[in-house]
Amino acid sequence: MSLPALIEAAQDVLTQGLNLLYDLDQRSYARVANHPFDASLGQHYRHVLDHFFCLIKGLPAGEINYDERARSYRLESELTYASVATCDVLRVLKRIPEESLNKECQVTYSVGYGHSAPSSLGSNIGRELAFCVGHAVHHYAIIRLLCDSMGLAVPAEFGVAPSTLKHMAAMAAD
């Protein structure tokens, strides 16, 4: 994937989220779904944006710490605030210079369930942007399930990986 295509993919996934937000009402966004979900659309959407925010915060120093997510209650509970925050991330993505995607970075992320220290790994900004996109699609799939449990419709491609959509199109063409 070319670097401009990567930025475009990030913009596309965030625009998908923004379109979903436009179709929701405040109550649906903040309502905690029944068991087995026990979570709201807003909680999952906030989690998606938190990862993009960590990436953006870490750009200048080349140090991305996904453990330092803000976990803003306002972001997960206020639909309008989430819409504005999504637009903010989209504006930042438009200003990221292509060449900065190749910049090396250090990533901190707790992956173990024990009391071990968080992992610190070498990466690059482009790889981390790709991670944020894939992570968003994964949580969009959960949001899709939550919407279904609440009787809310979402577009057919929402929460489906681009590679899966391409595979399904190829299968339909055969």
mmCIF file with all atom_site columns, C-alpha atoms in Angstrom:
data_model
loop_
_atom_site.group_PDB
_atom_site.id
_atom_site.type_symbol
_atom_site.label_atom_id
_atom_site.label_alt_id
_atom_site.label_comp_id
_atom_site.label_asym_id
_atom_site.label_entity_id
_atom_site.label_seq_id
_atom_site.pdbx_PDB_ins_code
_atom_site.Cartn_x
_atom_site.Cartn_y
_atom_site.Cartn_z
_atom_site.occupancy
_atom_site.B_iso_or_equiv
_atom_site.pdbx_formal_charge
_atom_site.auth_seq_id
_atom_site.auth_comp_id
_atom_site.auth_asym_id
_atom_site.auth_atom_id
_atom_site.pdbx_PDB_model_num
ATOM 1   C CA . MET A 1 1   ? 0.000   0.000   0.000   1.00 0.00 ? 1   MET A CA 1
ATOM 2   C CA . SER A 1 2   ? 1.352   3.392   -0.908  1.00 0.00 ? 2   SER A CA 1
ATOM 3   C CA . LEU A 1 3   ? 1.680   6.033   1.763   1.00 0.00 ? 3   LEU A CA 1
ATOM 4   C CA . PRO A 1 4   ? -1.048  8.286   0.317   1.00 0.00 ? 4   PRO A CA 1
ATOM 5   C CA . ALA A 1 5   ? -3.342  5.237   0.135   1.00 0.00 ? 5   ALA A CA 1
ATOM 6   C CA . LEU A 1 6   ? -2.661  4.558   3.815   1.00 0.00 ? 6   LEU A CA 1
ATOM 7   C CA . ILE A 1 7   ? -3.705  8.069   4.795   1.00 0.00 ? 7   ILE A CA 1
ATOM 8   C CA . GLU A 1 8   ? -6.759  7.714   2.572   1.00 0.00 ? 8   GLU A CA 1
ATOM 9   C CA . ALA A 1 9   ? -7.637  4.397   4.273   1.00 0.00 ? 9   ALA A CA 1
ATOM 10  C CA . ALA A 1 10  ? -7.446  6.075   7.674   1.00 0.00 ? 10  ALA A CA 1
ATOM 11  C CA . GLN A 1 11  ? -9.653  8.916   6.448   1.00 0.00 ? 11  GLN A CA 1
ATOM 12  C CA . ASP A 1 12  ? -12.104 6.410   4.964   1.00 0.00 ? 12  ASP A CA 1
ATOM 13  C CA . VAL A 1 13  ? -12.451 4.410   8.172   1.00 0.00 ? 13  VAL A CA 1
ATOM 14  C CA . LEU A 1 14  ? -12.947 7.556   10.242  1.00 0.00 ? 14  LEU A CA 1
ATOM 15  C CA . THR A 1 15  ? -15.496 8.859   7.729   1.00 0.00 ? 15  THR A CA 1
ATOM 16  C CA . GLN A 1 16  ? -17.365 5.555   8.058   1.00 0.00 ? 16  GLN A CA 1
ATOM 17  C CA . GLY A 1 17  ? -17.486 6.145   11.803  1.00 0.00 ? 17  GLY A CA 1
ATOM 18  C CA . LEU A 1 18  ? -18.599 9.735   11.350  1.00 0.00 ? 18  LEU A CA 1
ATOM 19  C CA . ASN A 1 19  ? -21.394 8.637   9.005   1.00 0.00 ? 19  ASN A CA 1
ATOM 20  C CA . LEU A 1 20  ? -22.552 6.148   11.614  1.00 0.00 ? 20  LEU A CA 1
ATOM 21  C CA . LEU A 1 21  ? -22.574 8.881   14.256  1.00 0.00 ? 21  LEU A CA 1
ATOM 22  C CA . TYR A 1 22  ? -24.718 11.062  11.974  1.00 0.00 ? 22  TYR A CA 1
ATOM 23  C CA . ASP A 1 23  ? -27.262 8.225   11.752  1.00 0.00 ? 23  ASP A CA 1
ATOM 24  C CA . LEU A 1 24  ? -27.468 7.696   15.523  1.00 0.00 ? 24  LEU A CA 1
ATOM 25  C CA . ASP A 1 25  ? -29.287 9.583   18.210  1.00 0.00 ? 25  ASP A CA 1
ATOM 26  C CA . GLN A 1 26  ? -27.795 10.488  21.572  1.00 0.00 ? 26  GLN A CA 1
ATOM 27  C CA . ARG A 1 27  ? -29.668 7.768   23.456  1.00 0.00 ? 27  ARG A CA 1
ATOM 28  C CA . SER A 1 28  ? -28.514 4.994   21.102  1.00 0.00 ? 28  SER A CA 1
ATOM 29  C CA . TYR A 1 29  ? -24.910 6.192   21.227  1.00 0.00 ? 29  TYR A CA 1
ATOM 30  C CA . ALA A 1 30  ? -24.663 6.176   25.027  1.00 0.00 ? 30  ALA A CA 1
ATOM 31  C CA . ARG A 1 31  ? -26.977 3.274   25.883  1.00 0.00 ? 31  ARG A CA 1
ATOM 32  C CA . VAL A 1 32  ? -25.237 0.241   27.352  1.00 0.00 ? 32  VAL A CA 1
ATOM 33  C CA . ALA A 1 33  ? -26.389 -2.892  25.539  1.00 0.00 ? 33  ALA A CA 1
ATOM 34  C CA . ASN A 1 34  ? -27.638 -5.874  27.477  1.00 0.00 ? 34  ASN A CA 1
ATOM 35  C CA . HIS A 1 35  ? -25.588 -8.955  28.289  1.00 0.00 ? 35  HIS A CA 1
ATOM 36  C CA . PRO A 1 36  ? -23.469 -10.407 26.741  1.00 0.00 ? 36  PRO A CA 1
ATOM 37  C CA . PHE A 1 37  ? -22.274 -7.058  25.357  1.00 0.00 ? 37  PHE A CA 1
ATOM 38  C CA . ASP A 1 38  ? -22.440 -4.907  28.504  1.00 0.00 ? 38  ASP A CA 1
ATOM 39  C CA . ALA A 1 39  ? -20.998 -1.963  26.561  1.00 0.00 ? 39  ALA A CA 1
ATOM 40  C CA . SER A 1 40  ? -22.218 1.013   24.589  1.00 0.00 ? 40  SER A CA 1
ATOM 41  C CA . LEU A 1 41  ? -21.583 2.073   21.024  1.00 0.00 ? 41  LEU A CA 1
ATOM 42  C CA . GLY A 1 42  ? -19.909 5.131   22.514  1.00 0.00 ? 42  GLY A CA 1
ATOM 43  C CA . GLN A 1 43  ? -17.482 3.080   24.600  1.00 0.00 ? 43  GLN A CA 1
ATOM 44  C CA . HIS A 1 44  ? -16.270 1.192   21.546  1.00 0.00 ? 44  HIS A CA 1
ATOM 45  C CA . TYR A 1 45  ? -16.155 4.307   19.401  1.00 0.00 ? 45  TYR A CA 1
ATOM 46  C CA . ARG A 1 46  ? -14.201 6.185   22.062  1.00 0.00 ? 46  ARG A CA 1
ATOM 47  C CA . HIS A 1 47  ? -11.745 3.287   22.194  1.00 0.00 ? 47  HIS A CA 1
ATOM 48  C CA . VAL A 1 48  ? -11.194 3.586   18.420  1.00 0.00 ? 48  VAL A CA 1
ATOM 49  C CA . LEU A 1 49  ? -10.537 7.327   18.633  1.00 0.00 ? 49  LEU A CA 1
ATOM 50  C CA . ASP A 1 50  ? -8.277  6.881   21.678  1.00 0.00 ? 50  ASP A CA 1
ATOM 51  C CA . HIS A 1 51  ? -5.833  4.893   19.549  1.00 0.00 ? 51  HIS A CA 1
ATOM 52  C CA . PHE A 1 52  ? -5.775  7.544   16.837  1.00 0.00 ? 52  PHE A CA 1
ATOM 53  C CA . PHE A 1 53  ? -5.261  10.207  19.517  1.00 0.00 ? 53  PHE A CA 1
ATOM 54  C CA . CYS A 1 54  ? -2.289  8.266   20.962  1.00 0.00 ? 54  CYS A CA 1
ATOM 55  C CA . LEU A 1 55  ? -0.753  8.070   17.502  1.00 0.00 ? 55  LEU A CA 1
ATOM 56  C CA . ILE A 1 56  ? -1.249  11.799  16.912  1.00 0.00 ? 56  ILE A CA 1
ATOM 57  C CA . LYS A 1 57  ? 0.138   12.700  20.333  1.00 0.00 ? 57  LYS A CA 1
ATOM 58  C CA . GLY A 1 58  ? 3.221   10.565  19.702  1.00 0.00 ? 58  GLY A CA 1
ATOM 59  C CA . LEU A 1 59  ? 4.004   11.900  16.229  1.00 0.00 ? 59  LEU A CA 1
ATOM 60  C CA . PRO A 1 60  ? 6.341   14.771  17.211  1.00 0.00 ? 60  PRO A CA 1
ATOM 61  C CA . ALA A 1 61  ? 8.611   12.728  19.495  1.00 0.00 ? 61  ALA A CA 1
ATOM 62  C CA . GLY A 1 62  ? 8.184   9.414   17.682  1.00 0.00 ? 62  GLY A CA 1
ATOM 63  C CA . GLU A 1 63  ? 6.943   7.814   20.902  1.00 0.00 ? 63  GLU A CA 1
ATOM 64  C CA . ILE A 1 64  ? 3.474   6.286   20.798  1.00 0.00 ? 64  ILE A CA 1
ATOM 65  C CA . ASN A 1 65  ? 2.047   4.975   24.041  1.00 0.00 ? 65  ASN A CA 1
ATOM 66  C CA . TYR A 1 66  ? -1.259  3.183   23.579  1.00 0.00 ? 66  TYR A CA 1
ATOM 67  C CA . ASP A 1 67  ? -1.448  2.589   27.334  1.00 0.00 ? 67  ASP A CA 1
ATOM 68  C CA . GLU A 1 68  ? -1.908  6.325   27.890  1.00 0.00 ? 68  GLU A CA 1
ATOM 69  C CA . ARG A 1 69  ? -5.360  6.449   26.331  1.00 0.00 ? 69  ARG A CA 1
ATOM 70  C CA . ALA A 1 70  ? -7.511  9.269   27.703  1.00 0.00 ? 70  ALA A CA 1
ATOM 71  C CA . ARG A 1 71  ? -10.603 7.082   28.145  1.00 0.00 ? 71  ARG A CA 1
ATOM 72  C CA . SER A 1 72  ? -12.778 10.194  28.116  1.00 0.00 ? 72  SER A CA 1
ATOM 73  C CA . TYR A 1 73  ? -16.235 9.613   29.531  1.00 0.00 ? 73  TYR A CA 1
ATOM 74  C CA . ARG A 1 74  ? -17.441 12.622  27.565  1.00 0.00 ? 74  ARG A CA 1
ATOM 75  C CA . LEU A 1 75  ? -16.216 11.098  24.300  1.00 0.00 ? 75  LEU A CA 1
ATOM 76  C CA . GLU A 1 76  ? -18.023 7.834   24.953  1.00 0.00 ? 76  GLU A CA 1
ATOM 77  C CA . SER A 1 77  ? -21.221 9.408   26.217  1.00 0.00 ? 77  SER A CA 1
ATOM 78  C CA . GLU A 1 78  ? -21.790 12.515  24.056  1.00 0.00 ? 78  GLU A CA 1
ATOM 79  C CA . LEU A 1 79  ? -22.594 11.928  20.402  1.00 0.00 ? 79  LEU A CA 1
ATOM 80  C CA . THR A 1 80  ? -21.876 15.501  19.273  1.00 0.00 ? 80  THR A CA 1
ATOM 81  C CA . TYR A 1 81  ? -18.553 15.556  21.103  1.00 0.00 ? 81  TYR A CA 1
ATOM 82  C CA . ALA A 1 82  ? -17.567 12.280  19.405  1.00 0.00 ? 82  ALA A CA 1
ATOM 83  C CA . SER A 1 83  ? -18.472 13.740  16.004  1.00 0.00 ? 83  SER A CA 1
ATOM 84  C CA . VAL A 1 84  ? -16.342 16.827  16.594  1.00 0.00 ? 84  VAL A CA 1
ATOM 85  C CA . ALA A 1 85  ? -13.442 14.688  17.872  1.00 0.00 ? 85  ALA A CA 1
ATOM 86  C CA . THR A 1 86  ? -13.621 12.544  14.729  1.00 0.00 ? 86  THR A CA 1
ATOM 87  C CA . CYS A 1 87  ? -13.459 15.674  12.564  1.00 0.00 ? 87  CYS A CA 1
ATOM 88  C CA . ASP A 1 88  ? -10.429 16.812  14.594  1.00 0.00 ? 88  ASP A CA 1
ATOM 89  C CA . VAL A 1 89  ? -8.614  13.544  13.854  1.00 0.00 ? 89  VAL A CA 1
ATOM 90  C CA . LEU A 1 90  ? -9.516  13.820  10.171  1.00 0.00 ? 90  LEU A CA 1
ATOM 91  C CA . ARG A 1 91  ? -8.070  17.362  10.062  1.00 0.00 ? 91  ARG A CA 1
ATOM 92  C CA . VAL A 1 92  ? -4.796  16.171  11.612  1.00 0.00 ? 92  VAL A CA 1
ATOM 93  C CA . LEU A 1 93  ? -4.539  13.279  9.144   1.00 0.00 ? 93  LEU A CA 1
ATOM 94  C CA . LYS A 1 94  ? -4.862  15.711  6.232   1.00 0.00 ? 94  LYS A CA 1
ATOM 95  C CA . ARG A 1 95  ? -1.806  17.577  7.527   1.00 0.00 ? 95  ARG A CA 1
ATOM 96  C CA . ILE A 1 96  ? 0.470   14.578  8.098   1.00 0.00 ? 96  ILE A CA 1
ATOM 97  C CA . PRO A 1 97  ? 3.311   14.814  5.587   1.00 0.00 ? 97  PRO A CA 1
ATOM 98  C CA . GLU A 1 98  ? 3.660   11.641  3.549   1.00 0.00 ? 98  GLU A CA 1
ATOM 99  C CA . GLU A 1 99  ? 7.365   11.332  4.385   1.00 0.00 ? 99  GLU A CA 1
ATOM 100 C CA . SER A 1 100 ? 6.621   11.251  8.124   1.00 0.00 ? 100 SER A CA 1
ATOM 101 C CA . LEU A 1 101 ? 4.893   7.880   7.687   1.00 0.00 ? 101 LEU A CA 1
ATOM 102 C CA . ASN A 1 102 ? 8.329   6.297   7.189   1.00 0.00 ? 102 ASN A CA 1
ATOM 103 C CA . LYS A 1 103 ? 9.615   7.841   10.432  1.00 0.00 ? 103 LYS A CA 1
ATOM 104 C CA . GLU A 1 104 ? 10.769  5.314   13.007  1.00 0.00 ? 104 GLU A CA 1
ATOM 105 C CA . CYS A 1 105 ? 9.000   5.330   16.369  1.00 0.00 ? 105 CYS A CA 1
ATOM 106 C CA . GLN A 1 106 ? 8.890   3.524   19.707  1.00 0.00 ? 106 GLN A CA 1
ATOM 107 C CA . VAL A 1 107 ? 5.557   1.987   20.654  1.00 0.00 ? 107 VAL A CA 1
ATOM 108 C CA . THR A 1 108 ? 4.461   1.151   24.177  1.00 0.00 ? 108 THR A CA 1
ATOM 109 C CA . TYR A 1 109 ? 1.537   -1.217  24.619  1.00 0.00 ? 109 TYR A CA 1
ATOM 110 C CA . SER A 1 110 ? 0.665   -3.637  27.400  1.00 0.00 ? 110 SER A CA 1
ATOM 111 C CA . VAL A 1 111 ? -0.036  -7.009  25.865  1.00 0.00 ? 111 VAL A CA 1
ATOM 112 C CA . GLY A 1 112 ? 0.365   -9.331  28.875  1.00 0.00 ? 112 GLY A CA 1
ATOM 113 C CA . TYR A 1 113 ? -2.177  -9.979  31.599  1.00 0.00 ? 113 TYR A CA 1
ATOM 114 C CA . GLY A 1 114 ? 0.383   -10.356 34.367  1.00 0.00 ? 114 GLY A CA 1
ATOM 115 C CA . HIS A 1 115 ? 2.190   -7.622  36.241  1.00 0.00 ? 115 HIS A CA 1
ATOM 116 C CA . SER A 1 116 ? 4.958   -7.370  33.662  1.00 0.00 ? 116 SER A CA 1
ATOM 117 C CA . ALA A 1 117 ? 6.048   -4.024  32.294  1.00 0.00 ? 117 ALA A CA 1
ATOM 118 C CA . PRO A 1 118 ? 4.433   -2.837  29.062  1.00 0.00 ? 118 PRO A CA 1
ATOM 119 C CA . SER A 1 119 ? 6.134   -3.889  25.855  1.00 0.00 ? 119 SER A CA 1
ATOM 120 C CA . SER A 1 120 ? 8.191   -1.297  24.008  1.00 0.00 ? 120 SER A CA 1
ATOM 121 C CA . LEU A 1 121 ? 8.737   -2.065  20.365  1.00 0.00 ? 121 LEU A CA 1
ATOM 122 C CA . GLY A 1 122 ? 10.292  -0.386  17.372  1.00 0.00 ? 122 GLY A CA 1
ATOM 123 C CA . SER A 1 123 ? 7.928   0.485   14.553  1.00 0.00 ? 123 SER A CA 1
ATOM 124 C CA . ASN A 1 124 ? 7.206   3.316   12.143  1.00 0.00 ? 124 ASN A CA 1
ATOM 125 C CA . ILE A 1 125 ? 4.403   5.835   11.907  1.00 0.00 ? 125 ILE A CA 1
ATOM 126 C CA . GLY A 1 126 ? 2.908   4.242   8.784   1.00 0.00 ? 126 GLY A CA 1
ATOM 127 C CA . ARG A 1 127 ? 2.722   0.846   10.443  1.00 0.00 ? 127 ARG A CA 1
ATOM 128 C CA . GLU A 1 128 ? 1.016   2.373   13.458  1.00 0.00 ? 128 GLU A CA 1
ATOM 129 C CA . LEU A 1 129 ? -1.474  4.215   11.279  1.00 0.00 ? 129 LEU A CA 1
ATOM 130 C CA . ALA A 1 130 ? -2.257  0.880   9.592   1.00 0.00 ? 130 ALA A CA 1
ATOM 131 C CA . PHE A 1 131 ? -2.722  -0.632  13.073  1.00 0.00 ? 131 PHE A CA 1
ATOM 132 C CA . CYS A 1 132 ? -5.182  2.128   14.007  1.00 0.00 ? 132 CYS A CA 1
ATOM 133 C CA . VAL A 1 133 ? -7.170  1.490   10.814  1.00 0.00 ? 133 VAL A CA 1
ATOM 134 C CA . GLY A 1 134 ? -7.332  -2.279  11.389  1.00 0.00 ? 134 GLY A CA 1
ATOM 135 C CA . HIS A 1 135 ? -8.157  -1.745  15.047  1.00 0.00 ? 135 HIS A CA 1
ATOM 136 C CA . ALA A 1 136 ? -11.003 0.584   14.039  1.00 0.00 ? 136 ALA A CA 1
ATOM 137 C CA . VAL A 1 137 ? -12.448 -1.998  11.635  1.00 0.00 ? 137 VAL A CA 1
ATOM 138 C CA . HIS A 1 138 ? -12.289 -4.620  14.394  1.00 0.00 ? 138 HIS A CA 1
ATOM 139 C CA . HIS A 1 139 ? -14.201 -2.400  16.823  1.00 0.00 ? 139 HIS A CA 1
ATOM 140 C CA . TYR A 1 140 ? -16.625 -1.373  14.089  1.00 0.00 ? 140 TYR A CA 1
ATOM 141 C CA . ALA A 1 141 ? -17.490 -5.079  13.777  1.00 0.00 ? 141 ALA A CA 1
ATOM 142 C CA . ILE A 1 142 ? -18.342 -5.088  17.485  1.00 0.00 ? 142 ILE A CA 1
ATOM 143 C CA . ILE A 1 143 ? -20.303 -1.846  17.053  1.00 0.00 ? 143 ILE A CA 1
ATOM 144 C CA . ARG A 1 144 ? -22.160 -3.570  14.208  1.00 0.00 ? 144 ARG A CA 1
ATOM 145 C CA . LEU A 1 145 ? -23.165 -6.383  16.585  1.00 0.00 ? 145 LEU A CA 1
ATOM 146 C CA . LEU A 1 146 ? -24.240 -3.876  19.214  1.00 0.00 ? 146 LEU A CA 1
ATOM 147 C CA . CYS A 1 147 ? -26.320 -1.992  16.634  1.00 0.00 ? 147 CYS A CA 1
ATOM 148 C CA . ASP A 1 148 ? -27.951 -5.245  15.550  1.00 0.00 ? 148 ASP A CA 1
ATOM 149 C CA . SER A 1 149 ? -28.807 -6.071  19.174  1.00 0.00 ? 149 SER A CA 1
ATOM 150 C CA . MET A 1 150 ? -30.497 -2.644  19.447  1.00 0.00 ? 150 MET A CA 1
ATOM 151 C CA . GLY A 1 151 ? -32.334 -2.949  16.134  1.00 0.00 ? 151 GLY A CA 1
ATOM 152 C CA . LEU A 1 152 ? -30.178 -0.280  14.445  1.00 0.00 ? 152 LEU A CA 1
ATOM 153 C CA . ALA A 1 153 ? -29.184 -0.712  10.808  1.00 0.00 ? 153 ALA A CA 1
ATOM 154 C CA . VAL A 1 154 ? -25.623 -0.092  9.593   1.00 0.00 ? 154 VAL A CA 1
ATOM 155 C CA . PRO A 1 155 ? -24.240 -0.106  6.034   1.00 0.00 ? 155 PRO A CA 1
ATOM 156 C CA . ALA A 1 156 ? -23.328 -3.561  4.706   1.00 0.00 ? 156 ALA A CA 1
ATOM 157 C CA . GLU A 1 157 ? -19.592 -2.732  4.608   1.00 0.00 ? 157 GLU A CA 1
ATOM 158 C CA . PHE A 1 158 ? -19.427 -1.277  8.126   1.00 0.00 ? 158 PHE A CA 1
ATOM 159 C CA . GLY A 1 159 ? -17.117 -3.364  10.311  1.00 0.00 ? 159 GLY A CA 1
ATOM 160 C CA . VAL A 1 160 ? -15.978 -5.555  7.447   1.00 0.00 ? 160 VAL A CA 1
ATOM 161 C CA . ALA A 1 161 ? -12.280 -5.619  6.591   1.00 0.00 ? 161 ALA A CA 1
ATOM 162 C CA . PRO A 1 162 ? -11.360 -4.231  3.154   1.00 0.00 ? 162 PRO A CA 1
ATOM 163 C CA . SER A 1 163 ? -9.700  -7.544  2.248   1.00 0.00 ? 163 SER A CA 1
ATOM 164 C CA . THR A 1 164 ? -12.937 -9.379  3.092   1.00 0.00 ? 164 THR A CA 1
ATOM 165 C CA . LEU A 1 165 ? -14.972 -6.980  0.945   1.00 0.00 ? 165 LEU A CA 1
ATOM 166 C CA . LYS A 1 166 ? -12.557 -7.582  -1.968  1.00 0.00 ? 166 LYS A CA 1
ATOM 167 C CA . HIS A 1 167 ? -12.779 -11.348 -1.450  1.00 0.00 ? 167 HIS A CA 1
ATOM 168 C CA . MET A 1 168 ? -16.589 -11.253 -1.354  1.00 0.00 ? 168 MET A CA 1
ATOM 169 C CA . ALA A 1 169 ? -16.653 -9.168  -4.553  1.00 0.00 ? 169 ALA A CA 1
ATOM 170 C CA . ALA A 1 170 ? -14.310 -11.643 -6.278  1.00 0.00 ? 170 ALA A CA 1
ATOM 171 C CA . MET A 1 171 ? -16.460 -14.571 -5.160  1.00 0.00 ? 171 MET A CA 1
ATOM 172 C CA . ALA A 1 172 ? -19.607 -12.857 -6.428  1.00 0.00 ? 172 ALA A CA 1
ATOM 173 C CA . ALA A 1 173 ? -17.941 -12.209 -9.796  1.00 0.00 ? 173 ALA A CA 1
ATOM 174 C CA . ASP A 1 174 ? -17.118 -15.905 -10.309 1.00 0.00 ? 174 ASP A CA 1
#
